[in-house]
């Protein structure tokens, strides 16, 4: 199998005041007699998040050289327009355009051959995968030669290497000393289920939703069948707001970034993390 690079991003939440926003996005303000085009104003947090995104993208491009790149966006390209959500813009069209521009920066490179969106949480995707479907359609119209599509739960076969990807999965763990346990049990269950059905289990399992990074590797043997698989919880590109602080019980750390896998001869030969860890506490000295 020819060398390929798989890059996975998740939870970019375009339209969130603390989410990913390409500063070159062009939006429109419609008044009574005029239409004004403008670039969104980024907060300091958004500037930091986009810097991490650009850094990761450039590193992936350097890693790939001239080899093919497959981009997986693992859910929530937009933040949604429900009333309780903290928004940079509540206008659906703005959020869709921001999400499109966040991905379009990858498609300036000819070796990005495929993009797949996994549908995320309904409230963030504006129901029934609407955001992913609209963003992918806009990108297909602009880049007709790139293989772009949307799934709820994907199983991608790359020359025999299987990638199972979906937005929702296990959390990282409720205690520091338990981190990775839930993901490992989750992976073991997937592997054993497929083996007992006479199928080859996925070699890589990708999940998002929790905006935090965790990676686990597992080897199991059932009868005479031996299998090896990786499972990865992907970080996001959004910092915590009031709701996520509550949901995560005031967790003090957040991961921002992406993960890239170098595939060669039906196996992962290199896994690169382009991730920054953020301490969310306000530090004061008196």
XYZ file of C-alpha atoms in Angstrom:
286
model
C 0.000 0.000 0.000
C 1.244 3.455 -0.877
C 2.048 5.686 2.088
C -0.915 7.771 3.232
C -1.516 10.332 5.949
C -4.758 10.309 7.937
C -5.443 13.508 9.857
C -8.321 13.681 12.337
C -9.886 16.842 13.736
C -13.044 17.177 15.773
C -15.345 19.601 17.565
C -14.381 22.792 15.740
C -17.706 24.450 16.693
C -17.745 27.239 14.115
C -19.877 30.092 15.425
C -18.897 29.624 19.083
C -17.231 32.628 20.745
C -14.475 30.256 21.893
C -14.453 28.038 18.791
C -12.384 27.710 15.627
C -12.768 30.554 13.151
C -10.699 31.175 10.043
C -10.056 34.948 10.165
C -10.338 35.112 6.353
C -13.986 34.012 6.436
C -16.154 36.500 4.557
C -19.573 37.198 6.094
C -22.366 39.587 5.123
C -24.401 42.089 7.107
C -27.699 42.978 5.471
C -29.219 46.351 6.332
C -32.174 48.133 4.735
C -30.270 49.608 1.812
C -26.797 48.063 1.953
C -24.977 44.755 2.058
C -21.700 44.922 3.969
C -19.064 42.234 3.635
C -16.705 41.771 6.569
C -14.320 39.371 8.289
C -15.349 38.227 11.778
C -13.492 39.707 14.722
C -11.626 37.009 16.652
C -11.202 37.015 20.403
C -7.759 36.366 21.872
C -8.884 32.807 22.615
C -9.962 32.284 19.001
C -6.670 33.683 17.751
C -4.831 31.121 19.888
C -7.061 28.272 18.715
C -6.579 29.183 15.059
C -2.799 29.414 15.560
C -2.834 25.843 16.901
C -4.954 24.764 13.923
C -2.603 26.387 11.403
C 0.443 24.926 13.170
C -1.057 21.434 13.058
C -2.059 21.799 9.406
C 1.397 22.945 8.343
C 3.052 20.112 10.249
C 0.754 17.564 8.593
C 1.525 18.985 5.149
C 5.258 18.708 5.879
C 4.800 15.152 7.158
C 2.853 14.104 4.062
C 5.259 15.635 1.529
C 3.658 14.558 -1.767
C 1.716 11.571 -0.398
C -2.077 11.489 -0.187
C -3.860 13.015 2.797
C -7.270 11.899 4.068
C -9.006 14.346 6.414
C -11.599 13.089 8.895
C -13.697 15.701 10.685
C -15.216 13.794 13.571
C -18.259 15.923 14.338
C -19.623 19.333 15.312
C -18.261 21.629 12.585
C -20.714 24.269 13.864
C -21.889 25.230 17.338
C -25.606 25.384 16.635
C -28.259 28.006 17.258
C -30.156 26.735 20.308
C -30.976 29.520 22.745
C -28.805 28.193 25.586
C -25.640 28.002 23.466
C -22.882 30.615 23.689
C -22.493 31.954 20.155
C -20.232 34.175 18.126
C -23.106 34.265 15.666
C -26.534 32.738 15.966
C -27.167 33.047 12.241
C -27.009 29.609 10.698
C -25.504 30.894 7.454
C -22.604 32.518 9.334
C -21.828 29.316 11.173
C -21.938 27.264 7.979
C -19.592 29.686 6.212
C -17.171 29.687 9.144
C -17.188 25.879 9.182
C -16.619 25.748 5.420
C -13.629 28.094 5.600
C -12.144 26.104 8.494
C -11.945 23.057 6.219
C -11.258 24.847 2.960
C -7.722 25.751 4.096
C -6.837 22.062 3.704
C -8.189 21.850 0.177
C -5.660 24.327 -1.150
C -3.258 21.363 -1.235
C -3.583 18.991 -4.198
C -2.652 15.900 -2.173
C -5.716 16.230 0.105
C -7.751 13.634 -1.738
C -10.610 12.834 0.620
C -12.660 14.528 3.359
C -15.185 12.751 5.545
C -17.506 14.326 8.101
C -18.937 12.220 10.913
C -22.211 13.736 12.101
C -21.891 15.098 15.629
C -24.311 16.093 18.389
C -27.710 17.088 17.038
C -27.972 20.408 18.852
C -24.605 21.506 17.431
C -25.314 20.204 13.918
C -28.713 21.968 13.711
C -30.541 18.642 13.544
C -30.093 15.472 11.473
C -26.553 16.298 10.404
C -27.630 19.511 8.673
C -24.367 21.363 9.318
C -22.095 18.597 8.024
C -24.334 18.075 4.982
C -24.404 21.773 4.079
C -20.669 22.292 4.643
C -19.785 19.228 2.570
C -22.054 20.366 -0.274
C -20.430 23.808 -0.357
C -16.973 22.232 -0.387
C -17.923 19.745 -3.134
C -19.134 22.585 -5.342
C -15.847 24.421 -4.855
C -13.592 21.331 -5.075
C -15.345 18.817 -7.369
C -12.237 16.633 -7.725
C -11.992 15.942 -3.972
C -13.921 12.988 -2.525
C -16.079 14.684 0.138
C -18.897 13.019 2.064
C -20.875 12.689 5.289
C -21.637 9.634 7.450
C -23.007 9.030 10.924
C -20.642 6.145 11.653
C -17.924 5.360 9.162
C -15.830 2.279 8.462
C -13.117 3.303 6.031
C -11.078 0.561 4.334
C -7.724 1.843 3.104
C -6.075 -1.103 1.377
C -7.115 -3.423 4.200
C -6.473 -0.951 7.027
C -9.823 -0.305 8.740
C -10.745 2.966 10.433
C -13.921 3.070 12.533
C -14.931 6.684 13.176
C -17.915 8.330 14.848
C -18.499 11.339 17.051
C -19.809 9.823 20.280
C -17.916 7.317 22.394
C -16.491 6.832 25.891
C -15.123 9.593 28.063
C -11.520 9.913 29.165
C -12.154 8.844 32.762
C -13.615 10.359 35.905
C -10.345 10.253 37.870
C -6.735 10.852 36.904
C -5.755 7.285 37.744
C -8.652 5.960 35.641
C -7.829 7.840 32.448
C -7.916 5.505 29.466
C -9.795 2.668 31.184
C -13.168 3.423 29.584
C -11.584 3.833 26.171
C -9.666 0.584 26.524
C -12.780 -1.386 27.569
C -14.699 0.225 24.732
C -12.030 -0.821 22.235
C -11.865 -4.366 23.602
C -15.630 -4.716 23.174
C -15.480 -3.532 19.548
C -12.626 -5.915 18.765
C -14.208 -8.950 20.411
C -17.581 -8.247 18.800
C -16.068 -8.275 15.312
C -13.820 -11.266 15.938
C -16.744 -13.309 17.270
C -18.671 -12.380 14.117
C -15.797 -13.637 11.989
C -14.767 -10.130 10.949
C -11.472 -8.303 11.154
C -11.766 -5.608 13.854
C -10.879 -2.019 12.984
C -7.209 -1.150 13.260
C -8.024 2.400 14.361
C -11.056 3.681 16.266
C -11.647 7.460 16.391
C -14.092 9.221 18.696
C -14.682 12.865 19.660
C -17.212 14.853 21.690
C -15.234 15.254 24.936
C -12.652 17.749 23.590
C -9.823 15.829 25.221
C -7.013 13.596 24.014
C -6.483 9.986 24.995
C -4.846 7.137 23.092
C -4.920 3.420 23.853
C -3.386 0.387 22.123
C -4.706 -3.138 22.608
C -3.643 -6.627 21.534
C -6.048 -9.525 22.024
C -6.244 -13.144 20.954
C -9.491 -15.067 20.552
C -8.845 -18.746 19.826
C -6.118 -18.453 17.179
C -7.094 -15.004 15.902
C -4.682 -12.260 16.943
C -5.603 -8.599 16.534
C -4.052 -5.204 17.289
C -6.010 -1.955 17.398
C -5.640 1.680 18.398
C -8.370 3.858 19.890
C -8.095 7.641 20.048
C -10.254 10.258 21.725
C -9.712 13.414 19.738
C -9.159 16.864 21.208
C -11.329 19.717 19.979
C -10.867 23.290 18.853
C -13.187 24.909 21.386
C -12.585 26.015 24.954
C -15.130 25.552 27.726
C -18.172 27.741 28.231
C -20.681 27.702 31.100
C -22.338 24.489 29.966
C -19.163 22.476 29.407
C -17.719 23.621 32.725
C -20.769 22.124 34.384
C -20.726 18.951 32.276
C -17.035 18.311 32.986
C -17.335 19.107 36.711
C -14.938 22.058 36.387
C -12.085 20.127 34.826
C -9.085 22.440 34.808
C -7.339 21.206 31.661
C -8.360 21.218 28.019
C -6.653 19.881 24.909
C -6.687 21.787 21.611
C -5.311 20.213 18.466
C -5.319 17.347 15.968
C -3.811 13.907 15.456
C -2.156 12.502 12.313
C -1.361 8.896 11.440
C 1.197 7.747 8.903
C 0.044 4.538 7.183
C 2.361 2.227 5.337
C 2.055 -1.478 4.506
C -1.314 -1.802 6.299
C -0.129 -0.479 9.634
C 0.436 2.729 11.559
C 4.149 3.472 11.423
C 3.899 6.908 13.028
C 1.357 8.772 15.156
C 1.852 12.513 15.585
C -0.042 14.742 17.998
C -0.245 18.470 17.303
C -1.869 19.416 20.575
C -1.616 22.205 23.115
C -2.750 21.746 26.705
C -4.605 24.706 28.225
C -4.923 25.364 31.969
C -8.364 26.943 32.349
C -7.889 28.227 35.890
C -7.468 31.913 36.661
C -4.234 32.250 38.587
C -3.870 35.028 41.141
C -1.130 35.831 43.635
C -1.532 38.056 46.685
